[in-house]
């Protein structure tokens, strides 16, 4: 349970932490830190195993039929990212305690932050690709809520929508890619996928899988052309920017490329797609960062650039480049998180992030300035800092690519140019903010140092930059080797982490980048003038324009096909089915299989004729609503008899019960509607509808004849054979509902409950005035509750309840079950409402139907979750036999608890819907004499 608990802890913290909000920001910050501290303590004992290349696995079966399991994996790569998520998350929690204002909703903020931490841990620790995708999408949803935390700001809302749209779209592409990989391998378990690397690369679907997976990674990690969402997400509070957009969320795509590196890398398609994307992103981000006046805007575009650098390294298809990419993941997380927090401190103490105003802060905030300058120097790649080491590895790998001809010069030229821009925008960050004269019109003046503990997270991260830069082999070497071992499937190349590797070409490139960047910054005005010649593209405006265009087109299309007419919807649906099926059915023609046609007996023929006449009569006399309803009830009765005729008593009982409830529901609805409806459809339209109906009916007839007159394999044989030994019951239908297809049943009763609650919510406090009489002008009777009806209905209630109990108890082995029993109980209680009214009935029913629905769903979920405690999949049933003194040997099954949940849900949902409708008018048969249900 170690790994699953590590993932679960932040979600538990998200529930518990807001309870401390009333105790103050310090209390909730401490409470929010506990899950990460416990998780770190749980991971620490496994370090020795992971350092030697070991893997820790934990698997819990969930939905094995679709390949989805709760399986988790801890190796060097997942440990590296888990440590980044947990440690930087801890620092962000402390930092946010001082960043957020006392009046802000700190409970909501910390809850969302912990949910995001849990989702990220789920991504990096998942050993099942489908499970990883669940957490992947969860990060998109929670990041949307975090980015829009200040929802009173329009830019925050727009930035959140943009991030959700881009990363959510990438998630759909990733889903398709994972499904293709699962189809190729036959499994979604990571061990199986990694073992099938050669099979995947040689498969015809590999290009499609690679493209779709990379789309998911590129959108998440803000790679060109999807990079635009990240800078606009900077409207989030700075703790969110420091956590999501430097150390965690944007690293999810990087993690995905590293996780699937042995499976997808090593081909020309990987090289060209990944390296080109990373190269373009690297240059665009670095160029734009130089010209941003907003402090967080500069850091955001520099983040885009560094993410492109990491992507480019993975795309180079060499083992040492992958090691360099992992090294830069660590380094970038440390210096960029500290820079974002320093930017937040500056914004917090000056009231602005505009670098044209925040000049000369060295004199006011020397401590913060020192920390920020060290972190910015690391970002620039200054020696003795961690950024220098990984960037020098990047320069070395750019030289080692064996590209043909002049193309061999492109990677080192791009690397050097990106290094020049990195030094230039880092120099601008340092000089413009902390020197360059005096502050200009600061909203808060004079600025001062922040609270002491607000600087501690920055100090820790800056200290890490220095330690890794000066003592890389000791400070980060073992962790980097473990991560590289997991990423490269054990084939780690020889490399050395040292401050210098002698005077060589990569070092020369570093010097060129450093001095070239300083020169570029010294001539910045010329570059600004050059940049000003071009029209700056407002990505947010473009995105909003495209989104509005799509929305308008979607609305126009929807209005053409969805005009509020049920007749139109039915016509389009049936006509579409006819168009799709017309060609194959036309080719098949009239086909009668080897079984031939069954002989016709008079009872079946009579029922069929009655069914046809009633159905045609319902359509022909639909304007006379009551008469049409009577004919419709005949159709339902004949269908129930048909089920009984063909040995399906369960279906017959269910159909009959549903028919009674439906007729009562329709009668209540018709009470408020005119008895007659005018002719609203022209003859041409009726002729069109008749033609479509005849063609569709003829097609279904041909299909039915073809299917039922020839041998075919049915799944029913499996259920019949396994009903007793596997489910403990001889009633196959009931065993299917509560055991084999229990998950479907749980979904269906949940939908039923939601529908009933929706009806209640819509009709609550609604009053309708019914017509004064029937369609012929006869007034309604003043005796809404006739004495004869009362005398008949009341004794029937205990009898109906006894029958319902009998039907419920025998349902596992004979026709019956919770659904039918629930309908019988609901009909019996509805009869009491009709016969005696709401006041009399509800005086004798001491509970609300909402609670009955909730109790039913609770029983169903408990029955399903109970199997998890014994190590079995959700909703696995068990059964046994006990001996009672009088009854004798008696079977007891856990499925009965689930069936009891179905019973309560059906009773509560049916009564809540019917009684809500009956209470619409004080003059209805279900007369409302007291409130509430």
PDB file of C-alpha atoms in Angstrom, residues 216-384:
ATOM      1  CA  UNK A 216      -0.158  15.062 -25.618  1.00  0.00           C
ATOM      2  CA  UNK A 217       3.373  15.716 -24.371  1.00  0.00           C
ATOM      3  CA  UNK A 218       3.897  18.871 -26.448  1.00  0.00           C
ATOM      4  CA  UNK A 219       0.624  20.501 -25.374  1.00  0.00           C
ATOM      5  CA  UNK A 220       1.316  19.768 -21.715  1.00  0.00           C
ATOM      6  CA  UNK A 221       4.902  21.024 -21.857  1.00  0.00           C
ATOM      7  CA  UNK A 222       4.126  24.123 -23.937  1.00  0.00           C
ATOM      8  CA  UNK A 223       6.034  23.133 -27.055  1.00  0.00           C
ATOM      9  CA  UNK A 224       5.653  24.937 -30.371  1.00  0.00           C
ATOM     10  CA  UNK A 225       3.041  25.514 -31.720  1.00  0.00           C
ATOM     11  CA  UNK A 226       1.177  25.025 -28.416  1.00  0.00           C
ATOM     12  CA  UNK A 227       3.510  27.180 -26.350  1.00  0.00           C
ATOM     13  CA  UNK A 228       1.231  30.218 -26.197  1.00  0.00           C
ATOM     14  CA  UNK A 229      -0.927  28.999 -23.306  1.00  0.00           C
ATOM     15  CA  UNK A 230       1.881  29.011 -20.730  1.00  0.00           C
ATOM     16  CA  UNK A 231       2.689  32.775 -20.656  1.00  0.00           C
ATOM     17  CA  UNK A 232      -1.016  33.604 -20.400  1.00  0.00           C
ATOM     18  CA  UNK A 233      -1.378  31.242 -17.457  1.00  0.00           C
ATOM     19  CA  UNK A 234       0.859  33.628 -15.502  1.00  0.00           C
ATOM     20  CA  UNK A 235      -2.249  35.470 -14.324  1.00  0.00           C
ATOM     21  CA  UNK A 236      -2.368  32.851 -11.615  1.00  0.00           C
ATOM     22  CA  UNK A 237      -1.009  33.636  -8.132  1.00  0.00           C
ATOM     23  CA  UNK A 238       2.771  33.380  -8.093  1.00  0.00           C
ATOM     24  CA  UNK A 239       2.843  30.213  -5.921  1.00  0.00           C
ATOM     25  CA  UNK A 240       0.811  28.538  -8.659  1.00  0.00           C
ATOM     26  CA  UNK A 241       3.193  29.776 -11.350  1.00  0.00           C
ATOM     27  CA  UNK A 242       6.219  28.650  -9.371  1.00  0.00           C
ATOM     28  CA  UNK A 243       4.775  25.176  -8.816  1.00  0.00           C
ATOM     29  CA  UNK A 244       2.740  24.353 -11.904  1.00  0.00           C
ATOM     30  CA  UNK A 245       4.732  26.164 -14.562  1.00  0.00           C
ATOM     31  CA  UNK A 246       8.292  25.513 -13.526  1.00  0.00           C
ATOM     32  CA  UNK A 247       8.484  22.298 -11.543  1.00  0.00           C
ATOM     33  CA  UNK A 248       5.390  20.162 -12.080  1.00  0.00           C
ATOM     34  CA  UNK A 249       2.639  20.531 -14.690  1.00  0.00           C
ATOM     35  CA  UNK A 250       4.820  21.593 -17.602  1.00  0.00           C
ATOM     36  CA  UNK A 251       7.206  18.806 -16.652  1.00  0.00           C
ATOM     37  CA  UNK A 252       4.438  16.219 -17.118  1.00  0.00           C
ATOM     38  CA  UNK A 253       5.015  16.164 -20.880  1.00  0.00           C
ATOM     39  CA  UNK A 254       8.757  15.886 -20.283  1.00  0.00           C
ATOM     40  CA  UNK A 255       8.140  12.984 -17.914  1.00  0.00           C
ATOM     41  CA  UNK A 256       5.983  11.270 -20.533  1.00  0.00           C
ATOM     42  CA  UNK A 257       8.772  11.489 -23.110  1.00  0.00           C
ATOM     43  CA  UNK A 258      11.253  10.141 -20.569  1.00  0.00           C
ATOM     44  CA  UNK A 259       8.915   7.362 -19.415  1.00  0.00           C
ATOM     45  CA  UNK A 260       8.251   6.132 -22.954  1.00  0.00           C
ATOM     46  CA  UNK A 261      11.762   6.886 -24.232  1.00  0.00           C
ATOM     47  CA  UNK A 262      12.771   3.198 -24.531  1.00  0.00           C
ATOM     48  CA  UNK A 263       9.493   2.485 -26.361  1.00  0.00           C
ATOM     49  CA  UNK A 264       9.224   5.371 -28.823  1.00  0.00           C
ATOM     50  CA  UNK A 265      12.716   6.833 -29.223  1.00  0.00           C
ATOM     51  CA  UNK A 266      15.487   5.670 -31.515  1.00  0.00           C
ATOM     52  CA  UNK A 267      13.739   6.170 -34.847  1.00  0.00           C
ATOM     53  CA  UNK A 268      14.072   8.839 -37.513  1.00  0.00           C
ATOM     54  CA  UNK A 269      10.492   9.961 -36.944  1.00  0.00           C
ATOM     55  CA  UNK A 270      11.188  10.519 -33.248  1.00  0.00           C
ATOM     56  CA  UNK A 271      14.385  12.409 -34.065  1.00  0.00           C
ATOM     57  CA  UNK A 272      12.853  14.799 -36.564  1.00  0.00           C
ATOM     58  CA  UNK A 273       9.583  15.435 -34.725  1.00  0.00           C
ATOM     59  CA  UNK A 274      10.999  15.868 -31.239  1.00  0.00           C
ATOM     60  CA  UNK A 275      14.258  17.639 -32.069  1.00  0.00           C
ATOM     61  CA  UNK A 276      12.660  20.065 -34.533  1.00  0.00           C
ATOM     62  CA  UNK A 277       9.862  20.917 -32.111  1.00  0.00           C
ATOM     63  CA  UNK A 278      12.313  21.403 -29.261  1.00  0.00           C
ATOM     64  CA  UNK A 279      14.658  23.515 -31.390  1.00  0.00           C
ATOM     65  CA  UNK A 280      11.909  25.883 -32.563  1.00  0.00           C
ATOM     66  CA  UNK A 281      10.482  26.168 -29.043  1.00  0.00           C
ATOM     67  CA  UNK A 282      13.945  26.846 -27.622  1.00  0.00           C
ATOM     68  CA  UNK A 283      14.563  29.762 -29.992  1.00  0.00           C
ATOM     69  CA  UNK A 284      11.077  31.295 -29.902  1.00  0.00           C
ATOM     70  CA  UNK A 285      10.909  31.255 -26.115  1.00  0.00           C
ATOM     71  CA  UNK A 286      14.389  32.713 -25.716  1.00  0.00           C
ATOM     72  CA  UNK A 287      13.795  35.465 -28.278  1.00  0.00           C
ATOM     73  CA  UNK A 288      10.429  36.593 -26.899  1.00  0.00           C
ATOM     74  CA  UNK A 289      11.631  36.499 -23.278  1.00  0.00           C
ATOM     75  CA  UNK A 290      14.158  39.232 -23.952  1.00  0.00           C
ATOM     76  CA  UNK A 291      11.481  41.771 -24.905  1.00  0.00           C
ATOM     77  CA  UNK A 292       8.946  41.155 -22.151  1.00  0.00           C
ATOM     78  CA  UNK A 293       8.502  43.949 -19.622  1.00  0.00           C
ATOM     79  CA  UNK A 294       6.454  41.856 -17.216  1.00  0.00           C
ATOM     80  CA  UNK A 295       8.724  40.019 -14.801  1.00  0.00           C
ATOM     81  CA  UNK A 296       6.619  36.844 -14.840  1.00  0.00           C
ATOM     82  CA  UNK A 297       6.205  37.174 -18.601  1.00  0.00           C
ATOM     83  CA  UNK A 298       9.986  37.051 -19.023  1.00  0.00           C
ATOM     84  CA  UNK A 299      10.209  34.019 -16.756  1.00  0.00           C
ATOM     85  CA  UNK A 300       7.293  32.323 -18.532  1.00  0.00           C
ATOM     86  CA  UNK A 301       8.866  32.609 -21.972  1.00  0.00           C
ATOM     87  CA  UNK A 302      12.232  31.550 -20.576  1.00  0.00           C
ATOM     88  CA  UNK A 303      10.434  28.488 -19.180  1.00  0.00           C
ATOM     89  CA  UNK A 304       9.106  27.760 -22.660  1.00  0.00           C
ATOM     90  CA  UNK A 305      12.663  28.038 -23.982  1.00  0.00           C
ATOM     91  CA  UNK A 306      14.151  25.711 -21.386  1.00  0.00           C
ATOM     92  CA  UNK A 307      11.373  23.183 -21.934  1.00  0.00           C
ATOM     93  CA  UNK A 308      12.305  23.298 -25.610  1.00  0.00           C
ATOM     94  CA  UNK A 309      15.939  22.678 -24.638  1.00  0.00           C
ATOM     95  CA  UNK A 310      14.957  19.554 -22.675  1.00  0.00           C
ATOM     96  CA  UNK A 311      12.745  18.356 -25.528  1.00  0.00           C
ATOM     97  CA  UNK A 312      15.552  18.905 -28.018  1.00  0.00           C
ATOM     98  CA  UNK A 313      17.896  16.825 -25.870  1.00  0.00           C
ATOM     99  CA  UNK A 314      15.417  13.942 -25.780  1.00  0.00           C
ATOM    100  CA  UNK A 315      14.983  14.262 -29.521  1.00  0.00           C
ATOM    101  CA  UNK A 316      18.690  13.829 -30.248  1.00  0.00           C
ATOM    102  CA  UNK A 317      18.317  10.053 -29.884  1.00  0.00           C
ATOM    103  CA  UNK A 318      21.525   9.607 -27.897  1.00  0.00           C
ATOM    104  CA  UNK A 319      21.791   8.172 -24.415  1.00  0.00           C
ATOM    105  CA  UNK A 320      23.993  10.946 -23.087  1.00  0.00           C
ATOM    106  CA  UNK A 321      21.542  13.559 -24.398  1.00  0.00           C
ATOM    107  CA  UNK A 322      18.782  11.853 -22.396  1.00  0.00           C
ATOM    108  CA  UNK A 323      20.981  12.047 -19.291  1.00  0.00           C
ATOM    109  CA  UNK A 324      21.581  15.737 -19.965  1.00  0.00           C
ATOM    110  CA  UNK A 325      17.825  16.264 -20.369  1.00  0.00           C
ATOM    111  CA  UNK A 326      17.130  14.688 -16.966  1.00  0.00           C
ATOM    112  CA  UNK A 327      19.909  16.758 -15.406  1.00  0.00           C
ATOM    113  CA  UNK A 328      18.420  19.942 -16.803  1.00  0.00           C
ATOM    114  CA  UNK A 329      14.972  18.948 -15.513  1.00  0.00           C
ATOM    115  CA  UNK A 330      16.419  19.071 -11.999  1.00  0.00           C
ATOM    116  CA  UNK A 331      18.373  22.255 -12.541  1.00  0.00           C
ATOM    117  CA  UNK A 332      15.561  24.099 -14.258  1.00  0.00           C
ATOM    118  CA  UNK A 333      13.101  23.188 -11.504  1.00  0.00           C
ATOM    119  CA  UNK A 334      15.393  24.616  -8.823  1.00  0.00           C
ATOM    120  CA  UNK A 335      16.442  27.909 -10.399  1.00  0.00           C
ATOM    121  CA  UNK A 336      13.099  28.627 -12.087  1.00  0.00           C
ATOM    122  CA  UNK A 337      10.970  27.947  -8.996  1.00  0.00           C
ATOM    123  CA  UNK A 338      13.254  30.240  -6.972  1.00  0.00           C
ATOM    124  CA  UNK A 339      13.048  32.937  -9.667  1.00  0.00           C
ATOM    125  CA  UNK A 340       9.252  32.790  -9.758  1.00  0.00           C
ATOM    126  CA  UNK A 341       9.113  33.091  -5.975  1.00  0.00           C
ATOM    127  CA  UNK A 342      11.554  36.006  -6.090  1.00  0.00           C
ATOM    128  CA  UNK A 343       9.326  37.654  -8.704  1.00  0.00           C
ATOM    129  CA  UNK A 344       6.357  37.099  -6.416  1.00  0.00           C
ATOM    130  CA  UNK A 345       8.219  38.735  -3.547  1.00  0.00           C
ATOM    131  CA  UNK A 346       9.008  41.748  -5.725  1.00  0.00           C
ATOM    132  CA  UNK A 347       5.378  42.001  -6.838  1.00  0.00           C
ATOM    133  CA  UNK A 348       4.226  41.564  -3.239  1.00  0.00           C
ATOM    134  CA  UNK A 349       6.474  44.351  -1.940  1.00  0.00           C
ATOM    135  CA  UNK A 350       6.268  46.840  -4.836  1.00  0.00           C
ATOM    136  CA  UNK A 351       2.756  46.239  -6.188  1.00  0.00           C
ATOM    137  CA  UNK A 352       3.934  45.756  -9.795  1.00  0.00           C
ATOM    138  CA  UNK A 353       5.909  43.411 -12.044  1.00  0.00           C
ATOM    139  CA  UNK A 354       6.714  45.973 -14.731  1.00  0.00           C
ATOM    140  CA  UNK A 355      10.501  46.068 -15.136  1.00  0.00           C
ATOM    141  CA  UNK A 356      10.250  49.644 -16.404  1.00  0.00           C
ATOM    142  CA  UNK A 357       9.205  50.638 -12.889  1.00  0.00           C
ATOM    143  CA  UNK A 358      10.968  48.238 -10.532  1.00  0.00           C
ATOM    144  CA  UNK A 359      14.517  49.588 -10.883  1.00  0.00           C
ATOM    145  CA  UNK A 360      17.220  49.860  -8.265  1.00  0.00           C
ATOM    146  CA  UNK A 361      15.713  47.398  -5.799  1.00  0.00           C
ATOM    147  CA  UNK A 362      19.177  46.374  -4.596  1.00  0.00           C
ATOM    148  CA  UNK A 363      19.133  49.300  -2.191  1.00  0.00           C
ATOM    149  CA  UNK A 364      15.772  48.314  -0.720  1.00  0.00           C
ATOM    150  CA  UNK A 365      15.856  44.506  -0.854  1.00  0.00           C
ATOM    151  CA  UNK A 366      19.511  43.377  -0.859  1.00  0.00           C
ATOM    152  CA  UNK A 367      18.786  39.902   0.545  1.00  0.00           C
ATOM    153  CA  UNK A 368      16.111  39.128  -2.046  1.00  0.00           C
ATOM    154  CA  UNK A 369      18.272  40.680  -4.764  1.00  0.00           C
ATOM    155  CA  UNK A 370      21.207  38.399  -3.933  1.00  0.00           C
ATOM    156  CA  UNK A 371      19.032  35.277  -4.061  1.00  0.00           C
ATOM    157  CA  UNK A 372      17.402  36.326  -7.339  1.00  0.00           C
ATOM    158  CA  UNK A 373      20.710  37.191  -8.960  1.00  0.00           C
ATOM    159  CA  UNK A 374      22.220  33.808  -8.086  1.00  0.00           C
ATOM    160  CA  UNK A 375      19.169  32.003  -9.502  1.00  0.00           C
ATOM    161  CA  UNK A 376      19.199  34.168 -12.649  1.00  0.00           C
ATOM    162  CA  UNK A 377      22.913  33.475 -13.078  1.00  0.00           C
ATOM    163  CA  UNK A 378      22.154  29.773 -12.938  1.00  0.00           C
ATOM    164  CA  UNK A 379      19.506  30.272 -15.612  1.00  0.00           C
ATOM    165  CA  UNK A 380      22.120  32.069 -17.732  1.00  0.00           C
ATOM    166  CA  UNK A 381      24.588  29.207 -17.332  1.00  0.00           C
ATOM    167  CA  UNK A 382      27.237  30.959 -15.230  1.00  0.00           C
ATOM    168  CA  UNK A 383      30.020  28.622 -13.999  1.00  0.00           C
ATOM    169  CA  UNK A 384      29.864  27.149 -10.487  1.00  0.00           C
TER     170      UNK A 384
END
